[in-house]
Tab-separated table of C-alpha atoms in Angstrom:
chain	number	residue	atom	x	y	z
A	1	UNK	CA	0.000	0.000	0.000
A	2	UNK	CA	2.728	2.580	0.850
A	3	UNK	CA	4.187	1.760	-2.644
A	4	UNK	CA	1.354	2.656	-4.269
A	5	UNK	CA	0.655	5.509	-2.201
A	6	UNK	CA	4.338	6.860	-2.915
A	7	UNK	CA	4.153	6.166	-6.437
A	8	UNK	CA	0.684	8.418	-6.785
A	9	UNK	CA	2.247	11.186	-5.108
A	10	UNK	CA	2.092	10.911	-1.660
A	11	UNK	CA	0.039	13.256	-0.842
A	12	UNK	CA	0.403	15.189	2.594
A	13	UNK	CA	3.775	13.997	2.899
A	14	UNK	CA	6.530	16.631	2.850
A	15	UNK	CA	9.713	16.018	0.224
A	16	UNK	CA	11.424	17.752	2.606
A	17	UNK	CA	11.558	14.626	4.902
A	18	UNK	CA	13.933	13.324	2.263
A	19	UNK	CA	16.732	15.501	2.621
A	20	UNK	CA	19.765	13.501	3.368
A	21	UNK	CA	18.326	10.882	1.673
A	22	UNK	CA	19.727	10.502	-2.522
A	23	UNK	CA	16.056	10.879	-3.476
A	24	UNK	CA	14.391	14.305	-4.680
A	25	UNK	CA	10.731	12.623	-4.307
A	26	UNK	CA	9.188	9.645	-3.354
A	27	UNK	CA	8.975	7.775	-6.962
A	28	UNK	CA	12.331	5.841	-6.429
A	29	UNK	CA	11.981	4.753	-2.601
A	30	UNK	CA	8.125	3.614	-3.152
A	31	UNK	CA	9.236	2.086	-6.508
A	32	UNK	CA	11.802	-0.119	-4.473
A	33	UNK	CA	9.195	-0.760	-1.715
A	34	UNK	CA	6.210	-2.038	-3.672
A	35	UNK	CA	8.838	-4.124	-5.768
A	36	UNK	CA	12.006	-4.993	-3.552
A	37	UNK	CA	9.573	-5.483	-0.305
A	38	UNK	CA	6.037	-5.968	-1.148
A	39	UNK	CA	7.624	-8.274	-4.368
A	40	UNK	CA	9.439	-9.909	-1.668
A	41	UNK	CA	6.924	-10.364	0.730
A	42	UNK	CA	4.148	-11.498	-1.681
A	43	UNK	CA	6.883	-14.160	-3.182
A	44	UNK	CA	7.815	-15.502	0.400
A	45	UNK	CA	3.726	-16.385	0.699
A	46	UNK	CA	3.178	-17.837	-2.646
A	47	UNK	CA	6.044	-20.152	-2.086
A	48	UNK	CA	4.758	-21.044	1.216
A	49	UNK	CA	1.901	-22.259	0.027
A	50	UNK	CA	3.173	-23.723	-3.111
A	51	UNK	CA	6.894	-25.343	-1.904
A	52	UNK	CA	7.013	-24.395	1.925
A	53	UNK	CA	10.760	-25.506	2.054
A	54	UNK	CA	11.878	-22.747	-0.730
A	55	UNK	CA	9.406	-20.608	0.833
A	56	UNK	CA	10.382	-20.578	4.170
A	57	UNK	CA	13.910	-19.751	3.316
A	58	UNK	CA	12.490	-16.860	1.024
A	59	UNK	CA	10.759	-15.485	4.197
A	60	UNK	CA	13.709	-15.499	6.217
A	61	UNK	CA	15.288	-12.939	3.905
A	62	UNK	CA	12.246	-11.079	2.782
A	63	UNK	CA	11.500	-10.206	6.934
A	64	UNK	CA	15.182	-9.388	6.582
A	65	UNK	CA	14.240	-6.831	3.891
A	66	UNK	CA	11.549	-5.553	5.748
A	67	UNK	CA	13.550	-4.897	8.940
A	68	UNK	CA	16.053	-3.243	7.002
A	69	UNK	CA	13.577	-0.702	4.969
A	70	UNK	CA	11.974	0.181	8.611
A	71	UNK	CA	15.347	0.793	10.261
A	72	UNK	CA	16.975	3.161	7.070
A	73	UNK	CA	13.604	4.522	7.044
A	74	UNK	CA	13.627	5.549	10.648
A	75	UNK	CA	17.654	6.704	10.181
A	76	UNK	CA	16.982	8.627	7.352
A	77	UNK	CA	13.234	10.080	8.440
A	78	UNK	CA	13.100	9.574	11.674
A	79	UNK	CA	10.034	8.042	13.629
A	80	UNK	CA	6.799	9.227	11.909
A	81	UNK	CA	4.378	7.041	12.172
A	82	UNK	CA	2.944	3.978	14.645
A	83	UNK	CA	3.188	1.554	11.465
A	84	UNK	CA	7.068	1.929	11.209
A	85	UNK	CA	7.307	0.235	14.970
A	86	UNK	CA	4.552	-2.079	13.918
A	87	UNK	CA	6.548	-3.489	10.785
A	88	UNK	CA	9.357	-3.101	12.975
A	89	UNK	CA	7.485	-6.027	15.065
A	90	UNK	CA	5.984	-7.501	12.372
A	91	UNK	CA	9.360	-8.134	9.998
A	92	UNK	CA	11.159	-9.360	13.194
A	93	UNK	CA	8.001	-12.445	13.675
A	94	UNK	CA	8.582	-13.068	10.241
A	95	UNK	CA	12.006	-13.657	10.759
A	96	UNK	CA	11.469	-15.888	13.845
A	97	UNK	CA	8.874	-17.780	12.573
A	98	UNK	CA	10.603	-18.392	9.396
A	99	UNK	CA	13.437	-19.495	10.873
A	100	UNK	CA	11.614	-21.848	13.098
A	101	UNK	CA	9.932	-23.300	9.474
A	102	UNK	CA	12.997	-23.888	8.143
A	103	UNK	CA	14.959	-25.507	10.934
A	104	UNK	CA	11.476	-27.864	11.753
A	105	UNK	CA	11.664	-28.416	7.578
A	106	UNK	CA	15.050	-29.492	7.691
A	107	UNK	CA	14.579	-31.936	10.729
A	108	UNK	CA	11.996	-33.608	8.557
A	109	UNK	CA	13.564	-35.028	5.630
């Protein structure tokens, strides 16, 4: 959603909050966060579902992703908002429970 949101313009959100940053507007960072994260994200779950060993190594790195966009985010920006804790939390269960998947997957075979 925040990829989209970016990409349309972001309305209501200052440019200015990107100073420091090497962007001049929002196209480029919500470009690489509906592709590079969302993509990631959304791959992680299909692969679940379709081959859960692939897919829970694929969410291992795409919580690792997410964890890293929130924390540059919050370097570069600064705390803004109550979602950037909340993915903060949420990128860190992936990673947990993802690992768990894969080290119960690879007791299995």
């Amino acid at each position: 959603g925040g990829g989209i949101y970016g990409l349309a313009g972001a309305a209501g959100v200052p440019v200015a909050l990107l100073r420091g940053s090497p962007f001049q507007s929002y196209f480029w960072p919500s470009l690489i966060l509906l592709v590079v994260i969302g993509g990631s994200m959304l791959t992680a779950a299909l692969l679940m579902a379709l081959r859960p060993r692939l897919g829970a190594l694929v969410s291992v790195g795409a919580g690792v992703l997410l964890a890293g966009w929130i924390g540059v985010q919050v370097a570069v920006i600064g705390f803004m908002s109550w979602l950037q804790p909340t993915l903060g939390v949420v990128a860190l269960a992936v990673i947990v429970l993802s690992v768990m998947s894969v080290r119960r997957r690879s007791t299995e075979r």
